[in-house]
GROMACS .gro file of C-alpha atoms in nm:
model
  408
    1MET     CA    1  -0.064  -0.047  -0.001
    2PRO     CA    2   0.104   0.340  -0.108
    3ARG     CA    3   0.248   0.597   0.199
    4TRP     CA    4  -0.028   0.809   0.067
    5PHE     CA    5  -0.324   0.566   0.060
    6LEU     CA    6  -0.412   0.607   0.416
    7PRO     CA    7  -0.394   0.963   0.411
    8LEU     CA    8  -0.601   1.019   0.075
    9ILE     CA    9  -0.871   0.768   0.270
   10ILE     CA   10  -0.885   1.002   0.599
   11PHE     CA   11  -0.882   1.325   0.336
   12SER     CA   12  -1.155   1.207   0.167
   13VAL     CA   13  -1.379   1.111   0.446
   14VAL     CA   14  -1.397   1.392   0.647
   15VAL     CA   15  -1.441   1.595   0.348
   16PHE     CA   16  -1.751   1.401   0.242
   17ILE     CA   17  -1.858   1.475   0.589
   18LEU     CA   18  -1.803   1.838   0.544
   19GLU     CA   19  -1.982   1.850   0.225
   20TYR     CA   20  -2.266   1.662   0.390
   21TYR     CA   21  -2.355   1.948   0.581
   22ALA     CA   22  -2.244   2.221   0.365
   23PHE     CA   23  -2.448   2.086   0.094
   24GLN     CA   24  -2.770   2.058   0.372
   25ALA     CA   25  -2.755   2.377   0.477
   26ILE     CA   26  -2.704   2.526   0.118
   27LYS     CA   27  -3.045   2.265   0.031
   28THR     CA   28  -3.213   2.362   0.295
   29VAL     CA   29  -3.209   2.743   0.243
   30THR     CA   30  -3.250   2.764  -0.180
   31LYS     CA   31  -3.473   2.504  -0.411
   32ASN     CA   32  -3.231   2.619  -0.743
   33LYS     CA   33  -3.005   2.352  -0.809
   34ILE     CA   34  -2.787   2.585  -0.995
   35ILE     CA   35  -2.658   2.718  -0.693
   36ARG     CA   36  -2.699   2.415  -0.555
   37TRP     CA   37  -2.505   2.244  -0.856
   38SER     CA   38  -2.222   2.570  -0.822
   39TRP     CA   39  -2.197   2.431  -0.467
   40LEU     CA   40  -2.041   2.139  -0.527
   41THR     CA   41  -1.850   2.209  -0.898
   42VAL     CA   42  -1.679   2.503  -0.654
   43GLY     CA   43  -1.602   2.245  -0.345
   44ILE     CA   44  -1.488   1.945  -0.615
   45ALA     CA   45  -1.297   2.159  -0.748
   46VAL     CA   46  -1.138   2.328  -0.496
   47TYR     CA   47  -1.046   1.965  -0.376
   48ALA     CA   48  -0.904   1.860  -0.689
   49TYR     CA   49  -0.689   2.118  -0.782
   50PHE     CA   50  -0.556   2.056  -0.409
   51LEU     CA   51  -0.460   1.700  -0.438
   52PHE     CA   52  -0.319   1.786  -0.827
   53VAL     CA   53  -0.049   2.073  -0.652
   54ILE     CA   54   0.033   1.793  -0.399
   55PHE     CA   55   0.075   1.422  -0.676
   56THR     CA   56   0.195   1.655  -0.897
   57THR     CA   57   0.493   1.891  -0.756
   58PRO     CA   58   0.816   1.734  -0.671
   59ARG     CA   59   1.015   1.791  -0.322
   60SER     CA   60   1.315   1.935  -0.469
   61ALA     CA   61   1.117   2.207  -0.588
   62GLY     CA   62   1.051   2.363  -0.205
   63GLN     CA   63   0.734   2.559  -0.148
   64THR     CA   64   0.601   2.598  -0.483
   65LYS     CA   65   0.339   2.935  -0.514
   66GLN     CA   66   0.108   2.729  -0.732
   67PHE     CA   67   0.092   2.506  -0.372
   68GLN     CA   68   0.092   2.840  -0.201
   69LEU     CA   69  -0.213   2.925  -0.393
   70ALA     CA   70  -0.365   2.541  -0.337
   71ALA     CA   71  -0.351   2.553   0.062
   72GLY     CA   72  -0.529   2.965   0.073
   73MET     CA   73  -0.797   2.781  -0.216
   74MET     CA   74  -0.863   2.483   0.056
   75LEU     CA   75  -0.861   2.680   0.356
   76THR     CA   76  -1.078   2.918   0.221
   77ALA     CA   77  -1.289   2.681   0.113
   78ILE     CA   78  -1.304   2.391   0.432
   79ILE     CA   79  -1.310   2.639   0.765
   80PRO     CA   80  -1.606   2.792   0.698
   81LYS     CA   81  -1.784   2.424   0.628
   82ILE     CA   82  -1.596   2.310   0.968
   83LEU     CA   83  -1.805   2.632   1.148
   84ILE     CA   84  -2.156   2.489   0.952
   85LEU     CA   85  -2.053   2.163   1.020
   86VAL     CA   86  -2.040   2.240   1.415
   87ILE     CA   87  -2.423   2.452   1.357
   88LEU     CA   88  -2.567   2.183   1.233
   89PHE     CA   89  -2.445   1.902   1.379
   90GLY     CA   90  -2.529   2.010   1.688
   91GLU     CA   91  -2.838   2.112   1.577
   92ASP     CA   92  -2.888   1.781   1.534
   93VAL     CA   93  -2.804   1.636   1.835
   94VAL     CA   94  -3.063   1.880   1.985
   95ARG     CA   95  -3.318   1.710   1.775
   96TRP     CA   96  -3.205   1.281   1.856
   97VAL     CA   97  -3.215   1.432   2.250
   98GLN     CA   98  -3.552   1.591   2.200
   99LYS     CA   99  -3.690   1.228   1.973
  100LEU     CA  100  -3.529   0.986   2.297
  101ILE     CA  101  -3.713   1.258   2.560
  102SER     CA  102  -4.036   1.190   2.352
  103TRP     CA  103  -3.982   0.800   2.291
  104ALA     CA  104  -3.925   0.775   2.620
  105GLY     CA  105  -4.263   1.035   2.762
  106SER     CA  106  -4.583   0.977   2.724
  107GLN     CA  107  -4.661   1.326   2.533
  108PRO     CA  108  -4.456   1.344   2.179
  109THR     CA  109  -4.218   1.597   2.112
  110LYS     CA  110  -4.364   1.811   1.839
  111PRO     CA  111  -4.070   1.910   1.589
  112ILE     CA  112  -4.036   2.315   1.512
  113ALA     CA  113  -4.172   2.420   1.257
  114GLY     CA  114  -3.808   2.591   1.060
  115ARG     CA  115  -3.603   2.526   1.323
  116ARG     CA  116  -3.324   2.363   1.003
  117LYS     CA  117  -3.389   2.647   0.785
  118PHE     CA  118  -3.316   2.889   1.058
  119ILE     CA  119  -3.052   2.696   1.134
  120SER     CA  120  -2.920   2.668   0.811
  121GLN     CA  121  -2.945   3.065   0.738
  122LEU     CA  122  -2.740   3.097   1.050
  123ALA     CA  123  -2.467   2.849   1.019
  124LEU     CA  124  -2.475   2.997   0.600
  125ILE     CA  125  -2.461   3.318   0.846
  126VAL     CA  126  -2.133   3.288   1.031
  127ALA     CA  127  -1.957   3.072   0.748
  128ALA     CA  128  -1.931   3.406   0.528
  129ILE     CA  129  -1.685   3.528   0.839
  130PRO     CA  130  -1.426   3.386   0.776
  131PHE     CA  131  -1.521   3.311   0.377
  132THR     CA  132  -1.494   3.684   0.393
  133SER     CA  133  -1.196   3.745   0.635
  134PHE     CA  134  -0.972   3.456   0.433
  135LEU     CA  135  -1.044   3.655   0.095
  136TYR     CA  136  -0.947   3.997   0.213
  137GLY     CA  137  -0.648   3.800   0.399
  138ILE     CA  138  -0.517   3.721   0.079
  139ILE     CA  139  -0.631   3.912  -0.195
  140GLN     CA  140  -0.503   4.279   0.071
  141GLY     CA  141  -0.428   4.088   0.419
  142ARG     CA  142  -0.062   4.047   0.330
  143TYR     CA  143  -0.031   4.372   0.220
  144ASN     CA  144  -0.095   4.514   0.519
  145TYR     CA  145   0.130   4.643   0.648
  146LYS     CA  146   0.142   4.834   1.042
  147VAL     CA  147   0.476   4.992   1.209
  148LEU     CA  148   0.435   4.894   1.578
  149LYS     CA  149   0.624   5.160   1.801
  150TYR     CA  150   0.716   5.096   2.136
  151GLN     CA  151   0.913   5.280   2.423
  152LEU     CA  152   1.187   5.105   2.618
  153SER     CA  153   1.323   5.208   2.986
  154PHE     CA  154   1.679   5.088   3.130
  155LYS     CA  155   1.859   5.194   3.397
  156ASP     CA  156   2.203   5.024   3.273
  157LEU     CA  157   2.163   5.176   2.932
  158PRO     CA  158   2.435   5.409   2.808
  159ASP     CA  159   2.352   5.814   2.817
  160ALA     CA  160   2.433   5.851   2.441
  161PHE     CA  161   2.171   5.589   2.344
  162ASP     CA  162   1.843   5.780   2.534
  163GLY     CA  163   1.650   5.783   2.241
  164PHE     CA  164   1.807   5.559   1.954
  165THR     CA  165   1.542   5.379   1.756
  166ILE     CA  166   1.592   5.061   1.599
  167THR     CA  167   1.313   4.905   1.310
  168GLN     CA  168   1.286   4.568   1.342
  169ILE     CA  169   1.159   4.311   1.022
  170SER     CA  170   1.138   3.978   1.010
  171ASP     CA  171   1.035   3.666   0.797
  172ILE     CA  172   1.093   3.856   0.441
  173HIS     CA  173   0.999   3.473   0.288
  174SER     CA  174   1.078   3.614  -0.054
  175GLY     CA  175   0.978   3.302  -0.244
  176SER     CA  176   0.575   3.401  -0.158
  177PHE     CA  177   0.657   3.778  -0.326
  178THR     CA  178   0.461   3.825  -0.620
  179ASN     CA  179   0.312   4.209  -0.664
  180LYS     CA  180   0.656   4.379  -0.649
  181GLU     CA  181   0.417   4.750  -0.643
  182LYS     CA  182   0.314   4.627  -0.267
  183ILE     CA  183   0.582   4.481  -0.177
  184GLN     CA  184   0.847   4.856  -0.287
  185TYR     CA  185   0.497   5.017  -0.016
  186GLY     CA  186   0.627   4.843   0.290
  187VAL     CA  187   1.035   4.898   0.146
  188ASN     CA  188   0.901   5.218   0.160
  189MET     CA  189   0.734   5.260   0.524
  190ILE     CA  190   1.089   5.121   0.685
  191ASN     CA  191   1.228   5.409   0.520
  192ASP     CA  192   0.996   5.629   0.667
  193GLN     CA  193   1.043   5.556   1.041
  194GLN     CA  194   1.440   5.733   0.954
  195SER     CA  195   1.515   5.392   1.292
  196ASP     CA  196   1.929   5.483   1.355
  197MET     CA  197   1.990   5.122   1.304
  198ILE     CA  198   1.751   4.822   1.075
  199LEU     CA  199   1.755   4.500   1.254
  200PHE     CA  200   1.609   4.240   1.032
  201THR     CA  201   1.590   3.875   1.242
  202GLY     CA  202   1.600   3.576   0.971
  203ASP     CA  203   1.382   3.365   0.720
  204ILE     CA  204   1.502   3.607   0.374
  205VAL     CA  205   1.401   3.304   0.177
  206ASN     CA  206   1.159   3.050   0.170
  207ASN     CA  207   1.415   2.747   0.068
  208LYS     CA  208   1.636   2.871  -0.195
  209ALA     CA  209   1.868   3.137  -0.260
  210VAL     CA  210   1.699   3.226  -0.613
  211GLU     CA  211   1.417   3.302  -0.445
  212MET     CA  212   1.574   3.683  -0.328
  213ASP     CA  213   1.740   3.771  -0.692
  214ASN     CA  214   1.499   4.016  -0.760
  215TRP     CA  215   1.382   4.165  -0.461
  216ILE     CA  216   1.756   4.293  -0.312
  217GLU     CA  217   1.845   4.569  -0.488
  218MET     CA  218   1.516   4.653  -0.347
  219PHE     CA  219   1.552   4.584   0.012
  220GLY     CA  220   1.940   4.683  -0.040
  221ASN     CA  221   1.807   5.010  -0.025
  222LEU     CA  222   1.701   5.040   0.295
  223ASN     CA  223   1.889   5.288   0.558
  224ALA     CA  224   1.973   5.367   0.878
  225PRO     CA  225   2.312   5.606   0.976
  226TYR     CA  226   2.348   5.340   1.292
  227GLY     CA  227   2.382   5.022   1.015
  228LYS     CA  228   2.194   4.759   0.835
  229TYR     CA  229   2.248   4.341   1.051
  230SER     CA  230   2.054   4.058   1.039
  231VAL     CA  231   2.089   3.659   1.175
  232LEU     CA  232   1.963   3.343   0.992
  233GLY     CA  233   1.622   3.186   1.035
  234ASN     CA  234   1.484   2.807   1.012
  235HIS     CA  235   1.439   2.877   0.650
  236ASP     CA  236   1.786   2.975   0.494
  237TYR     CA  237   1.922   2.675   0.586
  238GLY     CA  238   1.699   2.477   0.324
  239ASP     CA  239   1.601   2.236   0.550
  240TYR     CA  240   1.250   2.194   0.373
  241THR     CA  241   1.288   2.116   0.013
  242SER     CA  242   1.525   1.800  -0.121
  243TRP     CA  243   1.901   1.840  -0.290
  244PRO     CA  244   2.083   1.633  -0.562
  245SER     CA  245   2.370   1.587  -0.275
  246GLU     CA  246   2.462   1.775   0.040
  247GLU     CA  247   2.723   2.004  -0.152
  248ALA     CA  248   2.454   2.123  -0.350
  249LYS     CA  249   2.267   2.200  -0.016
  250GLN     CA  250   2.577   2.382   0.096
  251ALA     CA  251   2.597   2.582  -0.227
  252ASN     CA  252   2.286   2.738  -0.161
  253PHE     CA  253   2.309   2.819   0.246
  254GLN     CA  254   2.645   2.993   0.116
  255ALA     CA  255   2.485   3.166  -0.137
  256VAL     CA  256   2.210   3.295   0.175
  257LYS     CA  257   2.410   3.376   0.389
  258ASP     CA  258   2.566   3.640   0.051
  259ILE     CA  259   2.250   3.765  -0.033
  260HIS     CA  260   2.314   3.968   0.334
  261PRO     CA  261   2.626   4.176   0.253
  262LYS     CA  262   2.480   4.227  -0.115
  263MET     CA  263   2.163   4.388   0.043
  264GLY     CA  264   2.414   4.606   0.255
  265PHE     CA  265   2.353   4.409   0.524
  266ASP     CA  266   2.592   4.287   0.800
  267LEU     CA  267   2.514   3.935   0.904
  268LEU     CA  268   2.603   3.795   1.252
  269CYS     CA  269   2.669   3.432   1.235
  270ASN     CA  270   2.730   3.340   1.673
  271GLU     CA  271   2.897   3.696   1.647
  272SER     CA  272   2.911   4.039   1.810
  273ARG     CA  273   2.937   4.390   1.718
  274TYR     CA  274   3.007   4.757   1.924
  275ILE     CA  275   2.743   5.019   1.800
  276GLU     CA  276   2.908   5.293   1.928
  277LYS     CA  277   2.774   5.664   1.993
  278ASP     CA  278   2.927   6.005   2.155
  279GLY     CA  279   3.220   5.712   2.295
  280GLN     CA  280   2.917   5.516   2.464
  281LYS     CA  281   2.825   5.176   2.317
  282ILE     CA  282   2.595   4.914   2.314
  283ALA     CA  283   2.671   4.519   2.224
  284LEU     CA  284   2.484   4.409   1.936
  285VAL     CA  285   2.454   3.985   1.964
  286GLY     CA  286   2.357   3.789   1.706
  287VAL     CA  287   2.296   3.403   1.662
  288GLU     CA  288   2.183   3.133   1.445
  289ASN     CA  289   1.921   2.986   1.473
  290TRP     CA  290   1.803   2.742   1.731
  291GLY     CA  291   1.443   2.657   1.824
  292LYS     CA  292   1.286   2.415   2.074
  293GLY     CA  293   1.144   2.085   1.909
  294GLY     CA  294   1.260   2.005   1.538
  295PHE     CA  295   1.379   2.331   1.441
  296GLN     CA  296   1.838   2.391   1.404
  297LYS     CA  297   1.984   2.412   1.693
  298LYS     CA  298   2.278   2.644   1.587
  299GLY     CA  299   2.271   2.932   1.756
  300ASP     CA  300   2.574   2.920   2.018
  301LEU     CA  301   2.553   3.194   2.280
  302LYS     CA  302   2.829   3.212   2.420
  303LYS     CA  303   3.048   3.183   2.150
  304ALA     CA  304   2.822   3.403   2.038
  305SER     CA  305   2.963   3.714   2.323
  306GLU     CA  306   3.285   3.609   2.314
  307GLN     CA  307   3.456   3.939   2.247
  308ILE     CA  308   3.138   4.127   2.501
  309GLN     CA  309   3.133   4.190   2.831
  310GLN     CA  310   2.895   4.014   3.074
  311ASP     CA  311   2.800   4.478   3.194
  312ASP     CA  312   2.740   4.552   2.841
  313PHE     CA  313   2.406   4.666   2.733
  314LYS     CA  314   2.336   4.432   2.499
  315VAL     CA  315   2.049   4.393   2.199
  316LEU     CA  316   2.011   3.992   2.128
  317MET     CA  317   1.853   3.909   1.696
  318SER     CA  318   1.725   3.521   1.764
  319HIS     CA  319   1.461   3.435   1.496
  320ASP     CA  320   1.348   3.196   1.714
  321PRO     CA  321   1.087   3.306   2.032
  322SER     CA  322   1.181   2.986   2.215
  323HIS     CA  323   1.535   3.050   2.244
  324TRP     CA  324   1.418   3.335   2.470
  325ASP     CA  325   1.172   3.124   2.671
  326VAL     CA  326   1.440   2.814   2.698
  327GLN     CA  327   1.801   2.977   2.747
  328VAL     CA  328   1.788   3.359   2.678
  329LYS     CA  329   1.596   3.519   2.983
  330ASN     CA  330   1.836   3.339   3.277
  331ASP     CA  331   2.106   3.409   3.129
  332ASP     CA  332   2.320   3.505   3.445
  333PHE     CA  333   2.474   3.694   3.142
  334ASN     CA  334   2.162   3.927   3.096
  335TYR     CA  335   2.036   4.019   2.783
  336GLN     CA  336   1.879   4.302   2.807
  337LEU     CA  337   1.638   4.324   2.549
  338THR     CA  338   1.599   3.988   2.231
  339LEU     CA  339   1.440   4.032   1.915
  340SER     CA  340   1.255   3.736   1.760
  341GLY     CA  341   1.019   3.672   1.427
  342HIS     CA  342   0.936   3.347   1.340
  343THR     CA  343   0.605   3.248   1.456
  344HIS     CA  344   0.455   3.518   1.171
  345GLY     CA  345   0.119   3.478   1.443
  346LEU     CA  346   0.046   3.235   1.222
  347GLN     CA  347  -0.083   3.429   0.982
  348MET     CA  348  -0.403   3.449   1.158
  349GLY     CA  349  -0.618   3.495   1.431
  350ILE     CA  350  -0.764   3.794   1.658
  351GLU     CA  351  -0.628   4.148   1.736
  352ILE     CA  352  -0.780   4.426   1.896
  353PRO     CA  353  -0.557   4.593   2.106
  354GLY     CA  354  -0.589   4.687   2.457
  355TRP     CA  355  -0.858   4.440   2.430
  356ILE     CA  356  -0.756   4.108   2.253
  357LYS     CA  357  -0.484   3.937   2.129
  358TRP     CA  358  -0.537   3.600   1.972
  359SER     CA  359  -0.363   3.360   1.768
  360PRO     CA  360  -0.359   2.947   1.733
  361SER     CA  361  -0.047   3.028   1.766
  362LYS     CA  362  -0.025   3.098   2.140
  363TYR     CA  363  -0.061   2.743   2.177
  364VAL     CA  364   0.272   2.600   1.992
  365TYR     CA  365   0.497   2.947   2.190
  366ARG     CA  366   0.491   3.110   2.501
  367GLN     CA  367   0.585   3.430   2.373
  368TRP     CA  368   0.417   3.446   2.010
  369ALA     CA  369   0.342   3.776   1.883
  370GLY     CA  370   0.453   4.180   2.006
  371LEU     CA  371   0.611   4.234   2.340
  372TYR     CA  372   0.731   4.064   2.677
  373GLU     CA  373   0.890   4.072   2.982
  374GLU     CA  374   1.074   3.877   3.270
  375PHE     CA  375   1.318   3.924   3.506
  376GLY     CA  376   1.313   4.333   3.377
  377ARG     CA  377   1.472   4.158   2.986
  378TYR     CA  378   1.209   4.190   2.697
  379ILE     CA  379   1.173   4.042   2.373
  380ASN     CA  380   0.981   4.123   2.120
  381VAL     CA  381   0.836   3.866   1.853
  382ASN     CA  382   0.796   4.012   1.520
  383ARG     CA  383   0.512   3.943   1.324
  384GLY     CA  384   0.697   3.882   1.001
  385PHE     CA  385   0.743   4.046   0.671
  386GLY     CA  386   0.659   3.821   0.478
  387TYR     CA  387   0.428   3.538   0.458
  388HIS     CA  388   0.408   3.154   0.419
  389ALA     CA  389   0.251   2.875   0.334
  390PHE     CA  390  -0.129   3.048   0.325
  391PRO     CA  391  -0.022   3.296   0.055
  392GLY     CA  392  -0.250   3.533   0.300
  393ARG     CA  393  -0.349   3.721   0.619
  394VAL     CA  394  -0.632   3.697   0.829
  395GLY     CA  395  -0.627   3.945   1.178
  396ILE     CA  396  -0.257   3.976   1.220
  397TRP     CA  397  -0.102   4.167   1.012
  398PRO     CA  398   0.286   4.250   0.891
  399GLU     CA  399   0.470   4.413   1.086
  400ILE     CA  400   0.719   4.643   1.127
  401THR     CA  401   0.859   4.751   1.500
  402VAL     CA  402   0.955   5.036   1.640
  403ILE     CA  403   1.135   5.078   1.945
  404GLU     CA  404   1.344   5.345   2.080
  405LEU     CA  405   1.551   5.275   2.333
  406LYS     CA  406   1.512   5.530   2.670
  407LYS     CA  407   1.739   5.598   2.995
  408ALA     CA  408   1.538   5.505   3.330
   0.00000   0.00000   0.00000
């Protein structure tokens, strides 16, 4: 039996159940055969296209734009139908309970006329919310860049750096880009912040260095008087695609690293730099990717900090926020501010500033989006500039972070 056979059977069963309930809702609400058959035809076309892409795309191709489109269509189609399933199945349970009560009692329970139609209408209205949200996320949400500004105060910040500004971007994922005008708009927003320093915290590509070829000049035009610095992310190692040989994979990895100086970024691979201003200095530390679970653990905090002192004020760049949670925040060497990315906030969730911040990403990462503080040490988890896998963003928008350092 082929390895793909059982997953395909499970997928087919799940799709059948979803489509059965969704079609029951449509059939209850309308008798128009054109609407009914159009519903079925579109659903079948989405599933067929997704399976076609899965079975015809070799792993060596990495994550293609065709796959992203298929995945986006799939999520847009399935998630609303899951809500329909939940609502209609819940109504079925209520009806079954009522029938049991009717059979057990002396008085039969009469069905409420029109209840099924009302519940079906309600299910379709509820399902329309994620459907329209996902469509917006694919068409416009992935370019809905937001500038988030924080002011952080530290007692041990050198006086010369009072008011020093840092713009952080993360997770460019250039292999996903399709619209040069929209990306240019985002890059212009980065420059508009006029920060003293620009820091990029990893994942410049999805898999291959060539993905960045058309974007080097654009990102190379970013300006900051105190320099531009970067680190690597988990996607930069080429681990999520197949290679003809280990030599080819290493050649691609070197090409990825070579992209950074071409854009004017100083790539820190378990290294540090001193940033000097008016005779005073702060330490900038950059580690390679370190992530919990099955991610690369090449980040070496001790090696990266060999050339700096414990009493220096430090800004650490580490792509994966789990590194901060597991190792950095408790380190006696005292890393006052850490900048990470990686999670993308899963590119979908609900955020209303001051009210709610939720995404399924929170069930995987304790620090998944925004600013966190423990023991007087901070981490900012940037939601990412680009997008990956799902070609859009729903509620969790692409982010440009501006942090102003203040003397407490």
